[in-house]
Coordinates of C-alpha atoms in Angstrom, one line a residue:
Chain A
M1 CA -1.2 5.9 32.0
Q2 CA 0.7 8.1 34.7
S3 CA -1.5 9.3 37.8
G4 CA -1.7 12.7 38.8
L5 CA -1.7 15.7 36.7
E6 CA 2.2 16.7 35.6
S7 CA 3.6 19.5 33.6
L8 CA 2.1 18.3 30.1
F9 CA -1.2 17.4 29.6
V10 CA -4.3 16.7 27.2
L11 CA -7.7 16.8 28.0
G12 CA -10.4 16.6 25.5
T13 CA -13.3 14.2 23.7
S14 CA -13.2 12.6 20.5
H15 CA -15.3 10.2 18.2
H16 CA -13.4 7.2 20.5
T17 CA -15.5 8.2 23.2
T18 CA -18.3 10.7 22.2
P19 CA -21.2 9.7 20.4
L20 CA -22.3 11.8 17.1
D21 CA -25.3 13.7 19.2
V22 CA -23.1 14.4 22.2
R23 CA -20.3 15.9 20.2
E24 CA -22.6 18.2 18.4
R25 CA -23.2 19.2 21.9
F26 CA -19.3 20.0 22.5
A27 CA -18.4 21.5 19.3
L28 CA -17.1 25.3 19.2
T29 CA -17.1 27.4 16.4
V30 CA -13.7 29.2 15.4
D31 CA -14.4 32.4 17.8
Q32 CA -15.3 30.3 20.9
T33 CA -12.1 28.3 20.0
N34 CA -9.7 31.5 19.9
D35 CA -11.6 32.8 23.2
L36 CA -11.3 29.4 25.1
Q37 CA -7.8 29.5 23.9
A38 CA -6.7 33.0 25.1
Q39 CA -8.8 32.5 28.4
I40 CA -6.9 29.3 29.2
H41 CA -3.7 30.9 28.7
A42 CA -4.3 33.7 30.9
Q43 CA -4.7 31.4 33.6
E44 CA -2.1 31.5 36.4
G45 CA 0.1 28.1 36.4
V46 CA -0.7 27.8 32.3
R47 CA 2.1 28.3 30.4
E48 CA 1.5 27.6 26.9
C49 CA -1.5 26.1 25.2
L50 CA -3.6 25.3 22.4
V51 CA -6.7 24.2 21.4
L52 CA -7.9 21.5 18.6
N53 CA -11.2 21.6 17.2
T54 CA -12.0 19.6 14.6
C55 CA -15.7 17.7 13.8
N56 CA -14.6 14.7 15.2
R57 CA -12.4 15.9 18.5
L58 CA -12.2 18.4 20.6
E59 CA -8.7 18.9 22.7
I60 CA -6.7 21.2 24.7
Y61 CA -3.0 20.6 24.8
C62 CA -1.5 22.4 28.0
L63 CA 2.1 22.7 29.6
V64 CA 1.1 24.0 33.1
T65 CA 3.1 24.6 36.5
S66 CA 0.0 24.3 39.2
S67 CA -1.7 20.9 40.0
S68 CA -5.1 22.9 39.7
S69 CA -4.4 24.0 36.0
L70 CA -6.3 20.8 34.9
E71 CA -9.5 21.7 37.0
I72 CA -9.3 25.0 35.7
V73 CA -9.2 24.0 32.0
R74 CA -12.2 21.6 32.3
T75 CA -14.4 24.4 34.1
L76 CA -13.6 26.8 31.5
L77 CA -14.2 24.4 28.6
C78 CA -17.7 23.4 30.1
K79 CA -18.4 26.9 30.3
A80 CA -17.4 27.6 26.9
Q81 CA -19.5 25.0 25.6
G82 CA -22.7 25.5 27.9
I83 CA -22.7 21.8 29.2
S84 CA -22.7 20.0 32.8
E85 CA -19.1 18.9 33.8
L86 CA -20.6 15.8 34.9
L87 CA -21.6 15.1 31.2
F88 CA -18.2 16.4 30.3
E89 CA -16.5 13.8 32.6
Q90 CA -18.1 10.7 31.1
H91 CA -17.0 11.5 27.4
A92 CA -13.3 13.2 28.2
Y93 CA -10.1 11.6 28.5
N94 CA -6.7 13.2 29.5
Y95 CA -3.4 12.5 29.2
T96 CA -0.3 13.5 30.7
N97 CA 3.3 14.1 29.9
L98 CA 5.0 11.3 27.6
D99 CA 1.2 9.7 27.0
A100 CA 0.2 13.7 26.2
L101 CA 3.1 13.4 23.8
Q102 CA 2.5 9.9 22.2
H103 CA -1.7 11.0 21.8
L104 CA -0.6 14.0 20.3
L105 CA 1.6 12.2 17.7
E106 CA -1.3 9.5 17.1
V107 CA -3.5 12.3 16.5
S108 CA -1.4 14.0 13.9
S109 CA -0.2 10.8 12.0
G110 CA -3.9 10.2 11.5
L111 CA -3.7 6.8 13.7
D112 CA -6.1 8.0 15.9
S113 CA -8.8 9.5 13.4
Q114 CA -12.2 7.7 12.3
M115 CA -10.7 7.4 9.0
I116 CA -7.3 6.1 10.1
G117 CA -4.3 7.4 8.3
E118 CA -6.4 10.2 6.8
T119 CA -4.3 13.4 6.1
E120 CA -7.0 16.1 6.9
I121 CA -6.3 16.0 10.7
L122 CA -2.7 17.1 10.1
G123 CA -3.6 19.9 8.2
Q124 CA -6.1 20.9 10.9
L125 CA -3.6 20.3 13.4
K126 CA -0.9 22.9 11.7
Q127 CA -3.9 25.4 11.4
S128 CA -4.7 25.4 14.7
F129 CA -0.9 25.1 15.7
A130 CA -0.6 28.6 13.4
S131 CA -3.3 30.3 15.3
A132 CA -2.6 29.6 18.8
R133 CA 1.4 30.4 17.4
K134 CA 0.0 34.2 16.0
D135 CA -1.6 34.9 19.5
Q136 CA 1.4 34.1 21.3
C137 CA -0.5 31.4 23.1
T138 CA 2.4 28.6 22.4
G139 CA 6.1 29.2 23.5
K140 CA 9.4 27.7 23.0
I141 CA 8.4 24.3 24.1
F142 CA 4.8 23.7 22.6
N143 CA 6.8 25.4 18.9
R144 CA 9.3 22.7 19.1
L145 CA 7.1 19.6 20.5
F146 CA 4.2 20.5 17.5
E147 CA 7.2 20.8 14.8
K148 CA 8.3 17.6 15.6
S149 CA 5.0 15.7 16.2
F150 CA 4.7 17.4 12.4
Q151 CA 7.7 15.7 11.3
A152 CA 7.2 12.3 13.3
A153 CA 3.5 12.0 11.8
K154 CA 5.9 12.3 8.2
A155 CA 8.2 9.6 9.2
A156 CA 4.9 7.4 10.4
R157 CA 3.3 7.8 7.0
S158 CA 6.2 7.2 5.1
K159 CA 7.7 4.2 6.8
T160 CA 4.4 2.4 7.1
N161 CA 1.6 1.8 5.0
I162 CA -0.7 3.8 6.9
S163 CA -2.1 6.3 4.3
R164 CA -2.1 3.9 1.3
G165 CA -5.1 3.1 -0.6
Q166 CA -8.2 5.1 -0.8
I167 CA -11.2 4.1 1.8
S168 CA -14.1 6.2 0.7
I169 CA -16.1 5.7 -2.3
G170 CA -15.4 9.1 -3.7
N171 CA -11.3 8.9 -3.6
V172 CA -11.8 4.7 -4.7
T173 CA -13.6 6.3 -7.8
V174 CA -11.1 8.8 -8.6
N175 CA -8.2 6.3 -7.9
L176 CA -9.7 4.1 -10.4
A177 CA -10.2 6.6 -13.3
S178 CA -6.9 8.2 -12.8
R179 CA -5.9 4.1 -13.9
I180 CA -8.2 4.5 -16.9
F181 CA -7.3 8.5 -17.9
G182 CA -4.3 9.6 -16.2
Q183 CA -5.1 12.9 -16.2
L184 CA -8.3 13.9 -15.2
N185 CA -9.0 17.3 -16.4
Q186 CA -9.8 16.1 -20.0
C187 CA -12.5 13.5 -18.7
R188 CA -16.4 14.8 -18.8
V189 CA -18.3 13.5 -16.6
L190 CA -22.2 12.5 -16.8
L191 CA -24.4 12.4 -13.2
I192 CA -27.3 10.4 -13.7
G193 CA -29.3 10.6 -10.7
S194 CA -29.4 13.1 -8.0
G195 CA -28.6 10.5 -5.0
E196 CA -26.0 11.7 -2.4
V197 CA -23.0 9.1 -3.0
G198 CA -23.0 10.4 -6.7
E199 CA -22.9 13.9 -5.8
K200 CA -20.1 13.0 -3.3
T201 CA -18.4 11.2 -6.2
A202 CA -18.5 14.0 -8.7
L203 CA -17.1 16.1 -6.1
A204 CA -14.1 14.4 -5.7
L205 CA -13.4 13.8 -9.4
K206 CA -13.8 17.6 -9.0
S207 CA -11.5 18.1 -6.9
R208 CA -9.3 16.3 -8.9
G209 CA -9.5 18.3 -12.1
V210 CA -12.1 17.1 -13.8
D211 CA -14.1 20.6 -15.1
D212 CA -17.1 19.3 -17.7
I213 CA -19.5 17.8 -15.5
S214 CA -23.5 17.2 -16.5
V215 CA -26.2 16.4 -14.3
C216 CA -29.1 14.5 -15.4
S217 CA -32.4 13.5 -13.8
R218 CA -36.0 12.2 -13.8
T219 CA -36.7 15.4 -12.0
L220 CA -35.6 18.6 -14.0
E221 CA -35.6 20.5 -10.1
N222 CA -33.4 18.1 -8.7
A223 CA -30.8 18.0 -11.6
Q224 CA -30.6 21.9 -11.6
K225 CA -30.0 22.0 -8.0
L226 CA -27.3 19.5 -8.2
A227 CA -26.0 21.0 -11.4
N228 CA -25.9 24.3 -9.4
S229 CA -24.2 22.8 -6.3
L230 CA -21.6 21.1 -8.5
G231 CA -21.2 24.6 -10.7
C232 CA -22.1 22.5 -14.0
A233 CA -24.8 21.8 -16.7
T234 CA -28.0 19.4 -17.1
I235 CA -29.0 17.5 -19.8
N236 CA -32.5 15.8 -20.8
F237 CA -33.4 12.8 -18.8
E238 CA -35.1 11.9 -22.0
D239 CA -32.5 11.8 -24.7
Y240 CA -29.1 11.4 -22.8
T241 CA -28.4 8.0 -24.4
S242 CA -27.8 10.1 -27.2
H243 CA -25.0 11.7 -26.0
L244 CA -23.3 8.6 -24.3
E245 CA -20.3 9.1 -26.6
Y246 CA -19.3 12.4 -24.9
F247 CA -18.7 11.2 -21.9
D248 CA -15.7 9.3 -20.0
I249 CA -17.1 9.0 -16.8
I250 CA -21.1 8.0 -16.2
I251 CA -22.0 7.6 -12.4
C252 CA -25.8 6.1 -12.2
S253 CA -27.4 6.7 -8.8
A254 CA -31.2 7.3 -10.0
A255 CA -33.7 6.1 -8.2
S256 CA -34.9 3.7 -10.8
P257 CA -36.4 -0.1 -10.2
K258 CA -35.4 -1.0 -13.5
I259 CA -31.9 -0.9 -15.6
I260 CA -31.5 2.7 -16.9
L261 CA -28.4 2.3 -19.0
N262 CA -28.0 -1.3 -21.2
K263 CA -25.5 -2.6 -22.9
T264 CA -27.2 -2.0 -26.3
A265 CA -26.9 1.8 -26.0
L266 CA -23.8 1.5 -24.8
H267 CA -22.0 -0.8 -27.5
S268 CA -23.4 2.2 -29.7
A269 CA -22.0 4.9 -28.2
M270 CA -18.3 2.8 -27.8
N271 CA -18.8 2.4 -31.7
Q272 CA -18.1 6.1 -31.9
R273 CA -15.6 6.3 -29.8
P274 CA -13.5 3.1 -29.7
E275 CA -10.2 4.4 -28.8
R276 CA -11.3 6.6 -25.8
P277 CA -12.0 4.4 -22.6
C278 CA -15.6 4.5 -20.7
F279 CA -15.4 4.2 -17.3
L280 CA -19.2 3.2 -15.8
I281 CA -20.0 3.6 -12.2
D282 CA -23.1 1.9 -10.9
L283 CA -23.7 3.6 -7.2
A284 CA -27.8 2.8 -7.3
L285 CA -29.7 0.4 -5.4
P286 CA -30.9 -2.0 -7.4
R287 CA -28.6 -1.4 -9.8
N288 CA -29.2 1.0 -13.0
I289 CA -26.3 -0.2 -15.6
D290 CA -27.0 -3.8 -17.3
S291 CA -24.0 -5.7 -15.9
T292 CA -23.3 -7.3 -19.3
V293 CA -21.7 -3.8 -20.7
D294 CA -18.6 -4.8 -18.8
S295 CA -17.7 -7.7 -21.6
L296 CA -17.6 -4.1 -24.2
E297 CA -14.1 -3.4 -25.2
N298 CA -12.7 -0.7 -23.4
T299 CA -15.7 -0.3 -20.8
Y300 CA -14.8 -0.4 -17.1
L301 CA -17.8 -1.1 -14.7
Y302 CA -18.0 -0.8 -11.2
N303 CA -20.8 -0.8 -9.0
L304 CA -21.3 -0.4 -5.5
D305 CA -20.4 -3.5 -4.4
D306 CA -16.8 -3.0 -6.1
L307 CA -16.1 -0.1 -4.7
S308 CA -16.8 -0.6 -1.0
I309 CA -15.0 -4.1 -1.3
I310 CA -11.7 -1.9 -2.2
A311 CA -12.6 0.8 0.1
N312 CA -12.8 -2.2 3.1
E313 CA -10.1 -3.8 2.1
N314 CA -7.8 -0.6 1.9
L315 CA -8.9 0.2 5.5
C316 CA -8.0 -3.6 6.7
A317 CA -4.6 -2.7 5.4
R318 CA -4.6 0.5 7.2
K319 CA -5.4 -1.1 10.2
N320 CA -2.9 -4.0 9.9
E321 CA 0.2 -0.9 9.8
I322 CA -1.5 0.8 13.2
H323 CA 1.0 -1.5 15.2
K324 CA 3.9 -1.0 13.4
A325 CA 3.1 2.9 13.0
R326 CA 2.2 3.2 16.9
E327 CA 6.1 1.6 17.8
I328 CA 7.7 4.2 14.9
L329 CA 5.6 6.9 17.2
R330 CA 6.5 5.6 20.3
K331 CA 10.3 6.0 19.9
H332 CA 9.7 9.4 18.3
A333 CA 7.9 10.8 21.1
W334 CA 10.5 9.4 23.7
S335 CA 13.2 11.2 21.9
I336 CA 11.2 14.4 21.7
W337 CA 10.4 14.2 25.4
L338 CA 14.2 13.3 26.5
Q339 CA 15.0 16.5 24.2
I340 CA 12.7 19.0 25.4
R341 CA 13.5 17.5 29.4
R342 CA 17.1 18.0 28.6
S343 CA 16.7 21.5 27.4
E344 CA 14.0 22.9 29.6
Q345 CA 14.4 20.8 32.5
I346 CA 10.4 20.4 32.9
L347 CA 9.4 20.0 36.4
S348 CA 6.5 18.0 36.9
V349 CA 4.5 17.8 39.8
G350 CA 4.7 14.3 40.1
D351 CA 8.3 14.2 40.2
S352 CA 8.7 16.9 42.6
Chain B
M1 CA 39.7 -3.3 -21.7
T2 CA 38.2 -5.3 -24.9
D3 CA 35.2 -3.8 -26.4
R4 CA 33.3 -7.6 -25.1
D5 CA 34.7 -6.2 -21.7
L6 CA 32.7 -3.2 -21.6
L7 CA 29.8 -5.0 -23.3
A8 CA 29.3 -7.4 -20.4
V9 CA 29.9 -4.2 -17.9
A10 CA 27.1 -2.7 -19.2
F11 CA 25.2 -5.7 -19.3
A12 CA 25.9 -5.8 -15.5
I13 CA 24.6 -2.8 -14.5
Y14 CA 21.3 -2.9 -16.8
G15 CA 21.1 -6.2 -14.5
C16 CA 21.4 -4.4 -11.1
A17 CA 18.9 -1.1 -12.8
F18 CA 16.5 -4.4 -13.2
L19 CA 17.1 -6.2 -9.7
Y20 CA 17.0 -2.7 -8.1
G21 CA 13.3 -2.1 -9.7
L22 CA 12.4 -5.4 -9.2
S23 CA 13.2 -5.1 -5.3
F24 CA 11.5 -1.8 -4.9
L25 CA 8.4 -3.9 -6.8
L26 CA 8.3 -6.8 -4.4
M27 CA 8.4 -4.6 -1.6
R28 CA 5.4 -2.7 -3.4
R29 CA 6.9 0.4 -3.5
P30 CA 7.6 2.5 -6.2
Y31 CA 11.4 2.7 -7.1
S32 CA 13.2 6.3 -7.8
R33 CA 13.3 7.3 -11.3
V34 CA 16.4 9.4 -10.7
A35 CA 18.3 6.1 -9.7
M36 CA 16.6 4.0 -12.4
L37 CA 18.0 6.8 -15.0
I38 CA 21.3 6.8 -13.4
Q39 CA 22.1 3.0 -13.7
L40 CA 20.6 3.2 -17.2
S41 CA 22.9 5.9 -18.1
C42 CA 26.1 4.0 -17.0
G43 CA 25.1 1.1 -19.1
F44 CA 24.3 2.8 -22.1
L45 CA 27.5 4.7 -22.0
L46 CA 29.4 1.9 -21.3
Q47 CA 27.8 -0.3 -24.1
T48 CA 28.2 2.9 -26.5
L49 CA 31.7 2.4 -25.9
G50 CA 31.7 -1.1 -26.3
L51 CA 29.9 -0.4 -29.8
N52 CA 32.0 2.1 -30.9
L53 CA 35.2 0.3 -30.1
R54 CA 33.6 -2.5 -32.2
G55 CA 32.5 -0.6 -35.1
T56 CA 36.0 1.0 -35.2
T57 CA 37.9 -2.4 -35.3
I58 CA 35.5 -3.5 -38.2
K59 CA 35.2 -0.1 -40.1
A60 CA 31.4 -0.3 -40.1
W61 CA 28.2 -0.5 -37.9
P62 CA 28.6 -3.5 -36.1
L63 CA 25.8 -5.4 -37.1
G64 CA 27.7 -8.1 -38.5
N65 CA 26.7 -11.2 -36.8
P66 CA 23.5 -12.2 -34.3
F67 CA 25.6 -10.7 -31.2
E68 CA 26.3 -7.3 -32.6
V69 CA 22.5 -7.5 -33.7
A70 CA 21.3 -8.2 -30.2
Q71 CA 23.6 -5.6 -28.7
F72 CA 22.6 -3.0 -31.2
I73 CA 19.0 -3.8 -30.5
A74 CA 19.5 -3.5 -26.4
W75 CA 21.4 -0.1 -27.3
S76 CA 18.4 1.1 -29.2
L77 CA 15.8 0.0 -26.7
V78 CA 17.6 2.3 -23.9
L79 CA 18.1 4.8 -26.3
L80 CA 14.6 5.1 -27.1
F81 CA 13.7 4.9 -23.2
F82 CA 16.0 8.4 -23.0
I83 CA 13.8 9.7 -25.5
I84 CA 9.9 9.1 -24.5
G85 CA 10.7 7.8 -20.8
P86 CA 11.4 11.3 -19.4
A87 CA 9.0 12.8 -22.0
F88 CA 5.9 10.9 -21.1
R89 CA 7.0 10.2 -17.5
L90 CA 5.6 6.3 -18.2
R91 CA 5.9 4.5 -14.5
L92 CA 7.5 1.5 -14.7
L93 CA 9.0 1.9 -18.2
G94 CA 12.3 2.1 -16.9
F95 CA 12.3 -1.1 -15.0
L96 CA 10.9 -3.0 -18.0
T97 CA 13.4 -1.4 -20.5
A98 CA 16.2 -2.4 -17.7
G99 CA 14.7 -6.1 -18.1
L100 CA 14.2 -6.5 -21.6
T101 CA 17.7 -5.1 -22.1
T102 CA 19.1 -7.5 -19.5
L103 CA 17.6 -10.4 -21.2
I104 CA 18.7 -9.2 -24.8
A105 CA 22.2 -8.6 -23.6
G106 CA 22.5 -11.2 -21.5
L107 CA 21.3 -14.0 -24.0
S108 CA 23.9 -12.4 -26.8
L109 CA 26.9 -12.5 -24.5
A110 CA 25.7 -16.2 -23.1
M111 CA 25.8 -17.5 -26.7
H112 CA 29.7 -17.7 -27.6
S113 CA 28.7 -18.8 -31.0
W114 CA 26.9 -15.7 -32.1
D115 CA 29.9 -13.7 -31.7
H116 CA 31.6 -15.3 -35.0
P117 CA 34.3 -13.7 -37.2
Y118 CA 33.1 -12.3 -40.3
P119 CA 34.6 -10.2 -42.8
L120 CA 35.5 -6.8 -42.8
R121 CA 33.3 -4.5 -44.4
I122 CA 30.4 -7.1 -44.2
F123 CA 28.2 -4.4 -46.0
G124 CA 30.5 -3.9 -49.0
S125 CA 31.0 -0.5 -50.5
N126 CA 27.6 0.7 -50.6
P127 CA 26.9 2.8 -47.6
W128 CA 23.1 2.8 -48.4
I129 CA 23.2 -1.0 -47.1
E130 CA 24.7 -0.1 -43.8
I131 CA 21.8 2.7 -43.4
H132 CA 19.4 -0.2 -44.8
A133 CA 20.5 -2.5 -41.7
A134 CA 21.1 0.2 -39.0
L135 CA 17.3 1.7 -39.6
A136 CA 16.0 -1.9 -39.4
I137 CA 17.4 -2.9 -36.6
F138 CA 16.4 0.8 -34.9
S139 CA 12.8 -0.1 -35.9
Y140 CA 13.0 -3.3 -34.3
S141 CA 14.2 -1.6 -30.9
I142 CA 10.9 0.5 -31.0
F143 CA 8.8 -2.4 -31.7
A144 CA 10.2 -4.0 -28.6
I145 CA 9.4 -0.7 -26.7
L146 CA 6.1 -0.8 -28.2
S147 CA 5.7 -5.0 -27.0
L148 CA 6.4 -3.5 -23.8
I149 CA 4.3 -0.5 -23.4
S150 CA 1.3 -3.2 -24.8
F151 CA 2.2 -5.9 -22.2
M152 CA 2.1 -3.2 -19.6
F153 CA -1.3 -2.2 -21.2
L154 CA -2.5 -5.9 -20.9
V155 CA -1.7 -6.1 -17.6
Q156 CA -3.6 -2.9 -16.3
Q157 CA -6.5 -3.7 -18.6
H158 CA -6.8 -6.9 -16.5
G159 CA -6.7 -5.8 -13.6
L160 CA -9.4 -3.4 -14.1
K161 CA -11.8 -5.8 -15.8
K162 CA -10.7 -8.0 -12.9
K163 CA -11.2 -5.4 -10.1
Q164 CA -7.3 -5.9 -9.0
F165 CA -6.3 -2.6 -7.1
R166 CA -3.1 -3.5 -5.2
G167 CA 0.1 -4.1 -5.8
I168 CA 1.7 -3.5 -9.6
Y169 CA -1.2 -2.2 -10.8
Q170 CA -1.4 0.9 -9.0
I171 CA 2.0 1.9 -10.0
L172 CA 1.7 0.8 -13.8
P173 CA 0.2 3.9 -16.1
S174 CA -3.3 4.3 -17.0
V175 CA -4.4 2.7 -20.1
Q176 CA -5.4 5.5 -21.9
Q177 CA -1.4 6.9 -21.7
L178 CA -0.5 3.5 -23.0
D179 CA -2.6 3.0 -25.7
L180 CA -1.9 6.8 -27.4
M181 CA 2.0 5.7 -26.9
A182 CA 1.2 2.4 -28.2
K183 CA 0.2 4.4 -31.4
R184 CA 2.8 6.8 -31.7
L185 CA 5.1 4.3 -31.0
L186 CA 3.7 2.1 -33.6
F187 CA 3.7 4.9 -36.4
T188 CA 7.3 5.8 -35.6
G189 CA 8.4 2.1 -36.0
V190 CA 6.5 2.0 -39.0
L191 CA 8.2 4.8 -40.5
F192 CA 11.8 3.4 -39.6
L193 CA 10.8 0.2 -41.3
S194 CA 9.4 1.4 -44.0
A195 CA 12.4 3.9 -44.5
S196 CA 15.0 0.9 -43.9
L197 CA 13.5 -0.9 -46.6
I198 CA 13.5 2.0 -49.3
F199 CA 17.0 2.0 -48.9
G200 CA 17.4 -1.7 -48.9
A201 CA 15.1 -1.7 -52.1
V202 CA 17.5 0.7 -54.0
F203 CA 20.6 -1.9 -53.3
W204 CA 17.8 -4.8 -54.2
A205 CA 16.8 -3.2 -57.3
N206 CA 20.7 -2.9 -58.7
N207 CA 21.8 -6.0 -57.2
F208 CA 18.8 -8.0 -58.2
D209 CA 20.7 -11.5 -57.7
L210 CA 22.7 -10.7 -54.4
V211 CA 19.8 -10.7 -51.8
P212 CA 18.4 -13.8 -50.9
V213 CA 14.4 -14.3 -51.9
F214 CA 14.2 -15.6 -48.3
K215 CA 15.6 -12.9 -46.2
L216 CA 13.4 -10.5 -48.7
T217 CA 10.3 -12.8 -48.1
A218 CA 10.4 -13.0 -44.5
T219 CA 11.3 -8.6 -44.1
C220 CA 8.3 -7.7 -46.4
I221 CA 6.2 -10.3 -44.2
I222 CA 7.1 -8.4 -40.9
W223 CA 6.4 -5.1 -42.6
I224 CA 3.2 -6.0 -44.1
G225 CA 2.0 -7.1 -40.8
Y226 CA 2.4 -4.0 -39.3
L227 CA 1.4 -1.6 -42.1
C228 CA -1.9 -4.0 -41.6
V229 CA -2.0 -3.2 -38.5
F230 CA -1.3 0.5 -38.6
T231 CA -3.6 0.9 -40.9
L232 CA -6.5 -0.8 -38.7
R233 CA -5.5 1.4 -36.0
M234 CA -5.7 4.3 -38.1
Q235 CA -9.2 3.3 -38.8
R236 CA -10.1 2.9 -35.6
K237 CA -11.1 -0.9 -36.7
L238 CA -7.6 -2.5 -34.3
V239 CA -7.6 -0.7 -31.4
T240 CA -6.7 -1.2 -27.2
R241 CA -6.5 -4.9 -26.5
R242 CA -6.9 -6.6 -29.5
H243 CA -4.1 -3.8 -30.5
A244 CA -1.8 -4.8 -28.2
I245 CA -2.4 -8.4 -28.6
A246 CA -1.2 -7.9 -32.5
T247 CA 1.9 -5.7 -31.6
I248 CA 2.9 -8.2 -29.3
I249 CA 2.7 -11.3 -31.6
L250 CA 4.6 -9.0 -34.4
F251 CA 7.7 -8.5 -32.5
I252 CA 7.7 -12.1 -31.5
M253 CA 7.4 -12.7 -35.4
A254 CA 10.5 -9.7 -36.1
L255 CA 12.3 -11.0 -33.8
L256 CA 12.1 -14.9 -34.9
S257 CA 12.7 -13.6 -38.9
L258 CA 16.0 -11.9 -37.4
W259 CA 17.5 -15.5 -37.5
P260 CA 16.7 -16.8 -41.1
V261 CA 17.8 -13.4 -42.1
E262 CA 21.1 -13.6 -40.5
S263 CA 21.2 -17.1 -41.9
A264 CA 20.1 -16.2 -45.7
R265 CA 22.7 -13.4 -45.8
G266 CA 24.6 -14.2 -49.2
P267 CA 28.3 -14.3 -49.2
E268 CA 28.0 -12.8 -52.4
L269 CA 27.2 -9.3 -50.2
I270 CA 30.7 -9.4 -48.4
D271 CA 34.0 -7.7 -49.7
K272 CA 36.4 -11.0 -49.5
T273 CA 39.4 -9.2 -49.3
S274 CA 39.6 -9.0 -45.9
V275 CA 38.3 -11.0 -43.0
A276 CA 37.4 -9.6 -39.4
P277 CA 39.5 -10.8 -36.2
Q278 CA 37.8 -13.1 -34.1
F279 CA 36.1 -11.5 -31.4

């Protein structure tokens, strides 16, 4: 890293350097973020700026002409968050010029994310950029810089496997369901139990077009509460086995010490629908579904371990791609940096 | 350029399409469907020209020897892919079609003895028997595609049962899509084969002595086999995995039956007034 402040810098905190309880204290609301951005842009010596505020990071990108700008920005940030500069210093990082640009590219490509390769950050960065541009906090340099960083992120994703394979239980389930059913919009889902993982899995399926979800739980109140949050129906826990043949995907996450779905019940259901596959997801510990149901024709049983293995292997595969993606981004960063210097002749304090 | 040259170039293009798909699969990346479609279209165009040239020479459907039968099956296979491929967007079907077409067309070109000369107007003066032969071979192509889809189904199902999630399993279509497509193809294939046999039966009823018993038996066994699978499928007694295995076994039997059917072709059927040139 280069020492001393130069014309482009990024100052911030992220999940890499800051534990969750501290990140909670650093968090800003949308209004606070916009106010901070406007305040920073109003400072003398700040040409352009952008504040990126997500659940895992708070970063300020600045193009400045004065060496004191970093200190001013830091003070403004701590003031906005209502925290001491000492606490912030313990968890903060800053990069300048080419290092700052490389960092931006790694953030936009998801390389710096907690879930490596995730694409949500790119959307958040685009949103922050659109907001800053609308407020005229960005100018010619940042407009070019951020547009180029989005292109570089796309290139890194397409040339490597950094974003391939799902790494959350919900998305792994959706992926497996697609391999069984293709389009998911016609699938009927039964959620047994009101566990959190089950709820997240149902939400992931819903986000992929599943409309027909039913919930059943030993405690009717829990079932109704969950049904309300998912916008779906409830069925009685006592007689759900008599409706099994109507469901394509069955998610079990009930806190039951014994098996609640056995082979006999499922065999009887499958006899009613021999051509339609049934995807069973057992997310409970101890398990809710008899493991022998997997031997039934046209049924596919996955438990928490199976899904975790898939998620972890996908994550490992992504990690193996980090070096390759970083090299691609390094080349892009260098190329963008040269283009900007050539066109704008950025004067860095360090150079002068 | 002779008809055989055109068919050889078509084979080379199908081979390129197969290698193109294979190279992408080895890199664990999906290939471009458009590129696959263009390559198969080029091969199909040249193969159509080749078969047309051959048909013009013999003044009939080119189904007179094993070489022509194999080429016609390969041609029908690609034609079927053009019909069902873009409509149902079954991933990998283009690649597997290219592979099977390359194999069938390549085998027919490599086996010089298959392209033996035969008398002109091999089907005599009866046009119905020519339609019978064309429909029968077309139904065999449907069963070829059906066996490819059944194979894809078995691979995907194996992957899901054994918790495999990398590589080809991610690219294959879903088991439900494949099963539904297999059901539709089985219905279409049985329909074409039945129609073919009806045309053949009309001829057989009028020329009882001209159709060898062995050919009749082999054809009927295959037809009854497919009819049984179709009936059991409709009754939902033979579904998914067992259905896929049954259709693959039946297709292998159908291919094997072509040989005795071809060798049992009676000389009486042939109008001996003219003989086709050596190809």
